[in-house]
Coordinates of C-alpha atoms and ligand atoms in Angstrom, one line a residue:
X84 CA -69.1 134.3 -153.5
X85 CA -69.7 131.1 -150.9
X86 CA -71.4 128.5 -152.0
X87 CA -74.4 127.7 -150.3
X88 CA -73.3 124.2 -149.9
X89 CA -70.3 122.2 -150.1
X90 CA -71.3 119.3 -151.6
X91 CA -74.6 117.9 -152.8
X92 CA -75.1 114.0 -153.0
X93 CA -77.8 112.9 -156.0
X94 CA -79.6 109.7 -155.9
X95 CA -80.6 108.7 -159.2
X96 CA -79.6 111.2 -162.3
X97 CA -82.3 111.6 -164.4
X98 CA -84.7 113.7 -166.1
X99 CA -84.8 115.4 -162.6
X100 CA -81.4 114.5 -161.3
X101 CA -79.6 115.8 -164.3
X102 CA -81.2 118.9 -164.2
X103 CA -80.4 119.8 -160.5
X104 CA -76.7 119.2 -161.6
X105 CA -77.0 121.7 -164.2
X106 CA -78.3 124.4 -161.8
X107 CA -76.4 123.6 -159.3
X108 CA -73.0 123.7 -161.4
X109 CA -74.8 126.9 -163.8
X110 CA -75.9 129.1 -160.0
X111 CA -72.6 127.9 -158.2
X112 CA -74.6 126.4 -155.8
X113 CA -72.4 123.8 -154.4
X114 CA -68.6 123.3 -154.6
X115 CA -69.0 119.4 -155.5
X116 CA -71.6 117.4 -156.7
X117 CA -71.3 113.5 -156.0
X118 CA -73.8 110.8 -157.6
X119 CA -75.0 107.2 -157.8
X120 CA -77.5 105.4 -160.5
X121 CA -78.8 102.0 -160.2
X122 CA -76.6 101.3 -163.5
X123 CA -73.7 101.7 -164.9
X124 CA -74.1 103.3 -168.3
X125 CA -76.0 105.5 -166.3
X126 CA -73.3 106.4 -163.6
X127 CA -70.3 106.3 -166.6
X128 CA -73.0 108.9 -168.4
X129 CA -72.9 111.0 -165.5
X130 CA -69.4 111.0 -165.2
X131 CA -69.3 111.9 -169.3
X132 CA -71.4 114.7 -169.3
X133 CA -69.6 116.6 -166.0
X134 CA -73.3 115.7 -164.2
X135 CA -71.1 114.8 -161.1
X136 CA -67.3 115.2 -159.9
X137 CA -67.5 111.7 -158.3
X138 CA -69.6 108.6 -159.0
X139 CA -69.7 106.2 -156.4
X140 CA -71.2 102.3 -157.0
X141 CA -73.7 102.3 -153.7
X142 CA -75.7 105.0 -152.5
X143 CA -73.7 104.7 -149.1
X144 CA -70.7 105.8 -150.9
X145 CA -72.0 108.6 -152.5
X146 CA -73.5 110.5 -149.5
X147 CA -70.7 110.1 -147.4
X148 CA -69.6 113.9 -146.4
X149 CA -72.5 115.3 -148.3
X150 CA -74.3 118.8 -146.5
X151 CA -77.3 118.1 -149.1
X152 CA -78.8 114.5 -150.2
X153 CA -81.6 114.6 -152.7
X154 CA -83.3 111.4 -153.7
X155 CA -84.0 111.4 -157.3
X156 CA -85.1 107.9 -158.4
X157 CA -88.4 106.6 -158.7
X158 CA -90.9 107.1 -155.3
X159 CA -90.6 103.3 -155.6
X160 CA -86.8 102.8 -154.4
X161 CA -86.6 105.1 -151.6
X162 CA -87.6 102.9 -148.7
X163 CA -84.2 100.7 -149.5
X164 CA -81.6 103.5 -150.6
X165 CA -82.8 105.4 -147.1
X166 CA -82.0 102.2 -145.5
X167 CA -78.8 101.6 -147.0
X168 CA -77.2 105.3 -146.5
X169 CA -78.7 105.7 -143.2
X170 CA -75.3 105.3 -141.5
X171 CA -73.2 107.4 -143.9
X172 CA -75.0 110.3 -143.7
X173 CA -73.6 113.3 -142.3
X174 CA -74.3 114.3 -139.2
X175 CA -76.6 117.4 -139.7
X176 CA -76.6 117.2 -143.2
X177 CA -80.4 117.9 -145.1
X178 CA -81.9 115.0 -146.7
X179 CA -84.7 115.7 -149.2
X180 CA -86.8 114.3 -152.2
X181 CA -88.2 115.3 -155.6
X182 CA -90.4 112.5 -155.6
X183 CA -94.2 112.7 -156.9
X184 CA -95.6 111.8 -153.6
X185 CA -95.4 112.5 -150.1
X186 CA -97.2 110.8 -147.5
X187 CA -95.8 107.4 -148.6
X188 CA -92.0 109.4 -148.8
X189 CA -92.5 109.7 -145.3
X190 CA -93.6 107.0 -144.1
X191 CA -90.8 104.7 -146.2
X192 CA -87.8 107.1 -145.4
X193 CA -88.6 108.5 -142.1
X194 CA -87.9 104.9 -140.4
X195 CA -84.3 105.4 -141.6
X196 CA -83.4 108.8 -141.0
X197 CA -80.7 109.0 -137.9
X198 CA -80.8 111.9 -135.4
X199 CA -79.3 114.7 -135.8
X200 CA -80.1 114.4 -140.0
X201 CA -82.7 116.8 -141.2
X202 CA -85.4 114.7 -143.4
X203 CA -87.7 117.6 -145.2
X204 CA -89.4 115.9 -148.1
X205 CA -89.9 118.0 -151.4
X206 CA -91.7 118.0 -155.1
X207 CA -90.4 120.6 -158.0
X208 CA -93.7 120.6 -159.7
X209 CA -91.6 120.9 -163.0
X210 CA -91.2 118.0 -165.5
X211 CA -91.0 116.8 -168.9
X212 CA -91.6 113.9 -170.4
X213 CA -88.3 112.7 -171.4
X214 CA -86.3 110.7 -169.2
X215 CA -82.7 110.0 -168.4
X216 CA -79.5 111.7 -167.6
X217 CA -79.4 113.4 -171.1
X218 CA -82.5 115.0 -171.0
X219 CA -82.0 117.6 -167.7
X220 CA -81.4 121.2 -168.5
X221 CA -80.7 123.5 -166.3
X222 CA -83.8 126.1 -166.3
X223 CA -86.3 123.5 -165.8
X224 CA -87.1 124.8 -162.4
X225 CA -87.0 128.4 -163.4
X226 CA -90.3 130.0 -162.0
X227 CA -92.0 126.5 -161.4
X228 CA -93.1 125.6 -157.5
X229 CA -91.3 123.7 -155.2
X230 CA -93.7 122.3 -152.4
X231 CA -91.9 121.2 -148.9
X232 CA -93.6 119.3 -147.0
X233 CA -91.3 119.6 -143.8
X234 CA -92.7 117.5 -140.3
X235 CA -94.2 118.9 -137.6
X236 CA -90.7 118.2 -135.6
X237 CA -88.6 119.7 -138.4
X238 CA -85.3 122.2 -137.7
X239 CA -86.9 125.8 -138.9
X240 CA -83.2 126.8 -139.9
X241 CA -83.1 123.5 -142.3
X242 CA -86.6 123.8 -144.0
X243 CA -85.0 127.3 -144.5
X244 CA -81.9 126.3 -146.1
X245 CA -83.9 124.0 -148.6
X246 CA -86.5 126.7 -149.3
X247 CA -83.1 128.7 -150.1
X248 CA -81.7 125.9 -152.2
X249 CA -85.4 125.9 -154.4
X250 CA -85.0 129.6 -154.5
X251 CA -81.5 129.7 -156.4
X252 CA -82.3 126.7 -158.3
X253 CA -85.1 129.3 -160.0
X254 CA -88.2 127.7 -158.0
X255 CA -90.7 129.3 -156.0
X256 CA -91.1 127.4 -152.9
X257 CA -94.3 126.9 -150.6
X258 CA -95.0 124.6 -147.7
X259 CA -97.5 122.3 -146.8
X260 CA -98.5 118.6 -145.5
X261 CA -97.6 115.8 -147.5
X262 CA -101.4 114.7 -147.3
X263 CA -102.6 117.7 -148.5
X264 CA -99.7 117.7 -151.5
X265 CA -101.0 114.2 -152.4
X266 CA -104.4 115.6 -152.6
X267 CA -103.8 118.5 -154.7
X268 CA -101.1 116.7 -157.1
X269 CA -103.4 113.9 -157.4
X270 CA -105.7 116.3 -159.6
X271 CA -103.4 118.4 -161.4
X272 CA -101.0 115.8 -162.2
X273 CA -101.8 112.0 -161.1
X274 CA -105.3 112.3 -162.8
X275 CA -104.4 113.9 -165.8
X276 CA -101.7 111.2 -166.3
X277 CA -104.1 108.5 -165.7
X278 CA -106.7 109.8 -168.2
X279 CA -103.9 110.2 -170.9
X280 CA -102.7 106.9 -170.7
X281 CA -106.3 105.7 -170.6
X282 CA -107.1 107.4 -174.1
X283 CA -103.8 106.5 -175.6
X284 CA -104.5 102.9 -174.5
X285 CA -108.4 103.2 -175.4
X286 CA -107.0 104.3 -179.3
X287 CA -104.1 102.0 -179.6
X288 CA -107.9 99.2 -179.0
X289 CA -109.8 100.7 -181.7
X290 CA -110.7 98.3 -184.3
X291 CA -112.9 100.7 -186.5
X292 CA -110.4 103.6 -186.7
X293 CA -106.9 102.5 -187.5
X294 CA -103.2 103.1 -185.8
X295 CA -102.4 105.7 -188.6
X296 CA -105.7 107.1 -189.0
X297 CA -105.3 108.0 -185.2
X298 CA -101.7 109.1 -186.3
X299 CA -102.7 111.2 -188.7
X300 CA -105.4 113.3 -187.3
X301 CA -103.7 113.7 -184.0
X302 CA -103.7 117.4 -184.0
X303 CA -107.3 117.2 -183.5
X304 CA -106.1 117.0 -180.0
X305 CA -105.1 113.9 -179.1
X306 CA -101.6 114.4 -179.8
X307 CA -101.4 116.5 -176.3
X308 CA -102.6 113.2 -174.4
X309 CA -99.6 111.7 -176.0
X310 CA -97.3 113.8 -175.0
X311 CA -98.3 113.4 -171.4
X312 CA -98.8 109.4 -172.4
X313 CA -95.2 108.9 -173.0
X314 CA -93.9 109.7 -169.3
X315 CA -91.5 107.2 -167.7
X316 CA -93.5 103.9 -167.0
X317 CA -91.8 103.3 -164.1
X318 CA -92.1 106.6 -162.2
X319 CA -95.9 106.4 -162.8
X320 CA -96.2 103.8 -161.8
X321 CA -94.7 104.0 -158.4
X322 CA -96.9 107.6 -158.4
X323 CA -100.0 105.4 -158.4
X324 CA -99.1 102.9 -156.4
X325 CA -98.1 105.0 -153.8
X326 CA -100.9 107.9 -153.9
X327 CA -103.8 105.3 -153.9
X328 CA -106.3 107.1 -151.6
X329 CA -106.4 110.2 -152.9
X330 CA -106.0 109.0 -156.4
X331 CA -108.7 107.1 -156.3
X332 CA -111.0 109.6 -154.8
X333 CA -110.6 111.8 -157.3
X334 CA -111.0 109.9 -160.1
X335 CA -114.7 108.8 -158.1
X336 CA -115.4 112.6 -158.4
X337 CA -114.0 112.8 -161.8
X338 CA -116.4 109.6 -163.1
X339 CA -118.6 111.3 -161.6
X340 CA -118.3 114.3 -163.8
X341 CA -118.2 112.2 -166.5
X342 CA -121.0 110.6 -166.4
X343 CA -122.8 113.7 -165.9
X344 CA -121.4 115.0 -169.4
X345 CA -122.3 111.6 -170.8
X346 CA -126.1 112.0 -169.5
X347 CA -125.9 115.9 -170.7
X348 CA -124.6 114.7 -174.7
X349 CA -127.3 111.8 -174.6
X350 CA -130.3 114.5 -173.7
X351 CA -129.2 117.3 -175.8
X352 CA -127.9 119.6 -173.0
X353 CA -126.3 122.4 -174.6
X354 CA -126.7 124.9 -171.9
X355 CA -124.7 122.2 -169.6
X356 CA -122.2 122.2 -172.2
X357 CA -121.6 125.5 -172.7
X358 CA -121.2 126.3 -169.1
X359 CA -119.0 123.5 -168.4
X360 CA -116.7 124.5 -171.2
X361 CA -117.1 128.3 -170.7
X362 CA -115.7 127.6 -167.1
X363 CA -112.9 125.5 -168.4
X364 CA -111.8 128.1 -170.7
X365 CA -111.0 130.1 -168.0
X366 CA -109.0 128.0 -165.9
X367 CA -106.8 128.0 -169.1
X368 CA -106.7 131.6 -169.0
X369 CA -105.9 131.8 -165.3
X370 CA -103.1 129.3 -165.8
X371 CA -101.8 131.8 -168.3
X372 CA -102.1 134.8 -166.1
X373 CA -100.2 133.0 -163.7
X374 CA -96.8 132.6 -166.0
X375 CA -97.0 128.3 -165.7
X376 CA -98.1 128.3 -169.4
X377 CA -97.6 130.3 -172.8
X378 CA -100.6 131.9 -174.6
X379 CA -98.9 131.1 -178.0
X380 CA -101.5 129.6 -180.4
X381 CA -101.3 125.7 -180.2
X382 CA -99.1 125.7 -176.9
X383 CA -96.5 127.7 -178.4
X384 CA -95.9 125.1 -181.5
X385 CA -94.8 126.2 -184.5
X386 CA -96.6 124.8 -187.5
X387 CA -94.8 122.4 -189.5
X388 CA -94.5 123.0 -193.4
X389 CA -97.0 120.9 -195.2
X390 CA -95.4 117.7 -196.3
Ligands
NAP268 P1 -85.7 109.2 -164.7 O1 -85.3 110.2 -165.7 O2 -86.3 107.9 -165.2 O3 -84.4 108.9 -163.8 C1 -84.5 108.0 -162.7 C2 -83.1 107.8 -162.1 O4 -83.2 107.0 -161.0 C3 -82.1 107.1 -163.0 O5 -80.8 107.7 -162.8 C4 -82.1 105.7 -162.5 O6 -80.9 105.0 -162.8 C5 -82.3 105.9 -161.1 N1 -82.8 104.7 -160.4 C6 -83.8 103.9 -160.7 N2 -83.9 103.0 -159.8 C7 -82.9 103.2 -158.9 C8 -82.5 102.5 -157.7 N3 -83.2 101.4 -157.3 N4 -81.5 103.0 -157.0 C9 -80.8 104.1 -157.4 N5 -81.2 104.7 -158.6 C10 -82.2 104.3 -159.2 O7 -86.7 109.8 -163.6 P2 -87.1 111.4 -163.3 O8 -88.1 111.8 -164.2 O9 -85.8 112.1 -163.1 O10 -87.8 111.1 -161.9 C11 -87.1 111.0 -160.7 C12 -88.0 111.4 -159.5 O11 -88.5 112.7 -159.7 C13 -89.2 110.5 -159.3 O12 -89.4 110.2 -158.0 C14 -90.4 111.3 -159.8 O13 -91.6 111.0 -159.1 C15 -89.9 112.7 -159.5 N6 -90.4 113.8 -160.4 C16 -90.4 113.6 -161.8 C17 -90.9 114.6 -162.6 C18 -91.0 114.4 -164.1 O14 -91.7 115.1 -164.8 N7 -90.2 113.5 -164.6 C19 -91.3 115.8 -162.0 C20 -91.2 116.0 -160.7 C21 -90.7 115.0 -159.9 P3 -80.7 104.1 -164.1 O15 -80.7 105.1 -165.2 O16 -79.4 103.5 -163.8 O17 -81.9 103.2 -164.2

């Protein structure tokens, strides 16, 4: 069997990065996989675990003879490492992204990219919270969406190859505009980030309820904001510095919202309520249906033994 590419160049190796090398090496989807981190317990960790064949010290080093280059570091960095492996790319070779957002992707790489290199930015919508190049495993991507957000100018035959890459990775791949992805992430993942760290930080505040009071009830529910809560600091932050606008226009609809349950506790609105609720249940249920979550009783959890 060929492999679908020679070699694969990753930038950054972690959550994200380490999991691509495992699906990559686990599918045979490229003969060699090269790599660079910003440090070097991170690059000798690489090397350790078998993430890459080669490890190189800049970013300009690692790309060199690479047919695929995927950024995997924080949205944050990719203005400078686009500058500084501009001239080693290979001619023809695909570079791509997994980064959070899109619109500023494109507008810090695109600058950089030489002719005759195919820039087609992309998003696994597939995470975890953990972080690092310990924590990838190879079927994180397995029936998750990839979302390409390819430019108008962009070589059919490349966005094709990528969508192909996605594909044996496990992904299923769609293709839109990198405005329209920040506008759709920014609700079903920016937001949702935002309003968990808000809670967590609103707790961690209280003065009447205290640290292990919160601790100790958290099954009550907010134990899932947690989860989400404890996400890499720096990639989120990057996220919402670089997908203001539509961030912050949802969370004006969202307030919104709230305020409109607020007014609906204060008068004794039930019917509001209900139907609010009623119609959120079933967004659960169609998330469900559609294989991203399991139906298992509390999120697939099993219970712990009493202590
Ligand atoms: P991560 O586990 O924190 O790993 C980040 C990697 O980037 C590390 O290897 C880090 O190296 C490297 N890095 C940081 N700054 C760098 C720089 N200036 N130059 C080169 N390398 C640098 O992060 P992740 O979760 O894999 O996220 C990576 C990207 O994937 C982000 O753009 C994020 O938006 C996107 N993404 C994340 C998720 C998710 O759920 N985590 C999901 C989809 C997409 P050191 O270890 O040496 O610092």
């Amino acid at each position: 069997m060929s492999f679908q590419f020679e070699r694969i160049a990753l930038i950054g190796i972690g959550l994200i990065g380490s999991s691509l090398s495992h699906v990559i090496r686990k599918n045979r989807i490229a003969r060699t996989i090269t790599g660079y981190a910003r440090s070097e317990s991170t690059r000798r960790k690489a090397v350790e675990l078998k993430l890459v064949d080669a490890v190189s010290g800049t970013a300009a080093d690692a790309v060199k003879d690479a047919d695929l280059v995927i950024l995997c570091s924080p949205v944050g960095t990719y203005g400078v490492l686009a500058q500084e492996i501009s001239a080693t790319l290979k001619p023809g070779a695909i570079l791509t992204d997994v980064g959070s957002v899109k619109a500023a992707v494109v507008r810090d790489v695109q600058p950089h990219v030489p002719q005759g290199v195919h820039f087609i930015p992309g998003h696994p919508i597939a995470g975890t919270e953990q972080s690092g190049p310990e924590s990838g495993f190879a079927e994180l991507f397995i029936n998750r969406w990839c979302i390409l957000t390819p430019l108008p100018e962009a070589d059919a035959t490349a966005v094709e190859k990528l969508a192909g890459f996605w594909k044996a990775c496990g992904s299923n791949v769609e293709l839109m505009t990198p405005e329209h992805h920040d506008l759709v992430l920014a609700i079903t993942s920016h937001l949702p980030h935002l309003i968990a760290y808000n809670i967590v930080s609103t707790a961690a505040d209280l003065e009447e309820v205290t640290d292990s009071e919160v601790i100790k009830y958290s099954a009550g529910g907010f134990r899932d904001f947690t989860r989400i809560a404890a996400s890499d600091p720096t990639m989120w932050r990057d996220v919402f510095l670089n997908n203001k606008d539509a961030v912050l226009e949802m969370l004006g609809r969202f307030s919104e919202d709230l305020s409109a349950l607020q007014r609906a506790i204060r008068w004794g609105d039930g019917d509001m309520l209900f139907n609010i609720f009623s119609r959120s249940r079933e967004i659960r249920r169609n998330i469900i249906a559609a294989g991203q979550d399991t139906a298992a009783p509390d999120f697939g959890r099993s219970t712990p033994k009493p202590q």
